[in-house]
PDB file of C-alpha atoms in Angstrom:
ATOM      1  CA  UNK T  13      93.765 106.561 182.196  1.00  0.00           C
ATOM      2  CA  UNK T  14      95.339 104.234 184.764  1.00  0.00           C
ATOM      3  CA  UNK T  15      96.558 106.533 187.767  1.00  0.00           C
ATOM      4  CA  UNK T  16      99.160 105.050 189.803  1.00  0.00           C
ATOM      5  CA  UNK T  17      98.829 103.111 192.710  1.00  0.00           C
ATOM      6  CA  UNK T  18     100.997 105.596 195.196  1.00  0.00           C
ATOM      7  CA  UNK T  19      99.778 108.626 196.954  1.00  0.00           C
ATOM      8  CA  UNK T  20      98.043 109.567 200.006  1.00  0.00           C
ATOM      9  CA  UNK T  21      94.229 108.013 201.048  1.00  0.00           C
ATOM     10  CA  UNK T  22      91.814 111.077 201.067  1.00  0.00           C
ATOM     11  CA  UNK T  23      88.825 109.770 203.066  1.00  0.00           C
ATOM     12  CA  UNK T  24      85.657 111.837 202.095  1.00  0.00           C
ATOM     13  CA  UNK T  25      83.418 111.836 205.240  1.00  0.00           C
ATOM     14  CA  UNK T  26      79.287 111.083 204.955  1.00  0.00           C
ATOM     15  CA  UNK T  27      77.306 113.981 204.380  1.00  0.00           C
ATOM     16  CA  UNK T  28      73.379 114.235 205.941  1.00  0.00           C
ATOM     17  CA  UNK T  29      71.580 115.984 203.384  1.00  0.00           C
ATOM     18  CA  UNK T  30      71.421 112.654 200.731  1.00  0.00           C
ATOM     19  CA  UNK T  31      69.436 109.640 201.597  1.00  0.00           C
ATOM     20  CA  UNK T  32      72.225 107.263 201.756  1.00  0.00           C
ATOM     21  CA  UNK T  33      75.380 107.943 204.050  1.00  0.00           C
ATOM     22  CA  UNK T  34      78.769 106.391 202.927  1.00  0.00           C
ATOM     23  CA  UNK T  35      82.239 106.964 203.691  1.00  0.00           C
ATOM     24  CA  UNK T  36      84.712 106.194 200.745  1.00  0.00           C
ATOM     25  CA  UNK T  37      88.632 105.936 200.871  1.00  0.00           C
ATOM     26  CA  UNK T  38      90.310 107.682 197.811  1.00  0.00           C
ATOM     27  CA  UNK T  39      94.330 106.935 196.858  1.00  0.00           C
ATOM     28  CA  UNK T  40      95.445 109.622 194.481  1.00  0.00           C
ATOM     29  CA  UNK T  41      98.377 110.725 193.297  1.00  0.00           C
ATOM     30  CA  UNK T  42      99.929 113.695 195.528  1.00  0.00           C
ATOM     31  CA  UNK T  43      99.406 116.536 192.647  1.00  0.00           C
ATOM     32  CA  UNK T  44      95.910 115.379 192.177  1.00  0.00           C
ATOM     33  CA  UNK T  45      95.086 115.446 195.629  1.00  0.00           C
ATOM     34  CA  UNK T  46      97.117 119.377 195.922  1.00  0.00           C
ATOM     35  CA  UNK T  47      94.385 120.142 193.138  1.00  0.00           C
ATOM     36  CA  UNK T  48      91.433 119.423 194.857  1.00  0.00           C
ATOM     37  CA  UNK T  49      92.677 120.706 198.087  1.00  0.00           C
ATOM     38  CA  UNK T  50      93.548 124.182 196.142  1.00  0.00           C
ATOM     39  CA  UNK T  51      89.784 124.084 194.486  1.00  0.00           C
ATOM     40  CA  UNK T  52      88.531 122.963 197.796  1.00  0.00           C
ATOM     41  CA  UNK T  53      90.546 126.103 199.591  1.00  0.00           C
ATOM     42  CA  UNK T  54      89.661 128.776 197.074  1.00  0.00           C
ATOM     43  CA  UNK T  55      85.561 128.011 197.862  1.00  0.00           C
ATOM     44  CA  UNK T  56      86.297 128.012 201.294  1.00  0.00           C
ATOM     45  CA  UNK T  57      85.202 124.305 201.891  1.00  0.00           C
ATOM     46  CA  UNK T  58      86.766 121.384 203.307  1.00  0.00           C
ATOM     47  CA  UNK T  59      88.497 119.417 201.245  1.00  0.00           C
ATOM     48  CA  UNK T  60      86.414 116.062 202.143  1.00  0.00           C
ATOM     49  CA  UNK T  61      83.456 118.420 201.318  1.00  0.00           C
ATOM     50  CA  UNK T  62      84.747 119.558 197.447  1.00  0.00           C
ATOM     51  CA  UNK T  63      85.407 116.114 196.823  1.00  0.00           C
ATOM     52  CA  UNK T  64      81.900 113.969 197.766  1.00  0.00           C
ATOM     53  CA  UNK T  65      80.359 117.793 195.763  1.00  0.00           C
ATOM     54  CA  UNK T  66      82.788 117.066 192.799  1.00  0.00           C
ATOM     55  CA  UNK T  67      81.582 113.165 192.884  1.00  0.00           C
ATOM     56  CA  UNK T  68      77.975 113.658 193.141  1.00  0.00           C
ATOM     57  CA  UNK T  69      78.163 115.923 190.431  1.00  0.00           C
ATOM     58  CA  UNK T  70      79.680 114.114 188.387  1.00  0.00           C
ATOM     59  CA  UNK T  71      77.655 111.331 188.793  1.00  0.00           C
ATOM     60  CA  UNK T  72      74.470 113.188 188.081  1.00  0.00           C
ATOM     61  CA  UNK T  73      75.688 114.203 184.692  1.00  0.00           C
ATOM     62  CA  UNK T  74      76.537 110.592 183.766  1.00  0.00           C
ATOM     63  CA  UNK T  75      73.446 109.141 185.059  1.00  0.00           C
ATOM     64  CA  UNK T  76      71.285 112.218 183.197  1.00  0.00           C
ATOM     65  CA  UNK T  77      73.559 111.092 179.717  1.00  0.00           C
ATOM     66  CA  UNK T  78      73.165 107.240 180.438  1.00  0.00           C
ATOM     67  CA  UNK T  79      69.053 108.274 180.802  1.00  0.00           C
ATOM     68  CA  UNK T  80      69.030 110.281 177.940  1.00  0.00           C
ATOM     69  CA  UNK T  81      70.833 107.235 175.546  1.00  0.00           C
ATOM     70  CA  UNK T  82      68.866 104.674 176.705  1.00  0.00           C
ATOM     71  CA  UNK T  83      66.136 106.828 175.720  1.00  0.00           C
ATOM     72  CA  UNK T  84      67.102 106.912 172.575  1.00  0.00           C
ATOM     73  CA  UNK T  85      68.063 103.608 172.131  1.00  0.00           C
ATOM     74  CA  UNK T  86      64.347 102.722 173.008  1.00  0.00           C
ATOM     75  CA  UNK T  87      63.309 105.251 170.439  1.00  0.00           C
ATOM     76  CA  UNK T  88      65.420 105.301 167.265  1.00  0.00           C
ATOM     77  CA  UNK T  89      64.509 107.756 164.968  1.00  0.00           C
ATOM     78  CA  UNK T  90      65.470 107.335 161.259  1.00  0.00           C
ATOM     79  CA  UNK T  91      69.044 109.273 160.569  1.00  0.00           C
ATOM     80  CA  UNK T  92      69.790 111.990 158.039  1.00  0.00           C
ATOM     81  CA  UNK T  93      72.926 112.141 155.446  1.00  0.00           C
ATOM     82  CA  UNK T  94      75.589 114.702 156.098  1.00  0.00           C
ATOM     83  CA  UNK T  95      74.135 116.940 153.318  1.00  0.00           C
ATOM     84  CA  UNK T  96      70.956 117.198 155.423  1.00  0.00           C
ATOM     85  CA  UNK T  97      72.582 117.826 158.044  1.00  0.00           C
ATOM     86  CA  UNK T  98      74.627 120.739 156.631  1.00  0.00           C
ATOM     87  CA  UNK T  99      71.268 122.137 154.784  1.00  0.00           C
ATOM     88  CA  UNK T 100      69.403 121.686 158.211  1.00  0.00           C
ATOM     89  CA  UNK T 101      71.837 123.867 159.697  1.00  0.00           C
ATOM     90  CA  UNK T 102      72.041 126.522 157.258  1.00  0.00           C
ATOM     91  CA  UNK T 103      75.931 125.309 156.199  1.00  0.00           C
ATOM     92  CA  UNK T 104      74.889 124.422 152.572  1.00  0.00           C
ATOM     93  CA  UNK T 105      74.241 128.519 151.105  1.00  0.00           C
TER      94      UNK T 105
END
């Protein structure tokens, strides 16, 4: 999804409690940015805040699925047929 080049720059401030400090400049769109400012309101944190907790996040749970792939990848195991499959999980009666 290509989002469009207009909107306002959101600048999401540094935060102490990681081991690296950055500050990144965001341009959304205007509706995306009145999303995360109502998500950001209705936890009662500021907006800069939601959005470095929504990153990191995010982040972590690709990193954790890019781990647990290349893991895998390393590892093959042989595969099963469908039928298996549907036996395995009890689907097959």
């Amino acid at each position: 999804m290509t989002l469009p080049r207009r909107g306002r720059r959101l600048t999401v401030l540094p935060f102490c409690y990681y081991t690296l400090d950055m500050t990144v400049t965001l341009e959304m769109p205007k509706e995306i940015e009145a999303q995360f400012a109502a998500a950001a309101r209705a936890r009662g944190m500021p907006l800069s805040d939601y959005v470095r907790d929504f990153i990191v996040e995010r982040y972590q749970e690709d990193s954790e699925d890019l781990l647990i792939a290349q893991q895998r990848l390393a590892d093959p195991q042989p595969g099963i047929t469908s039928r298996q499959l549907r036996k395995n999980l009890g689907l097959d009666g």
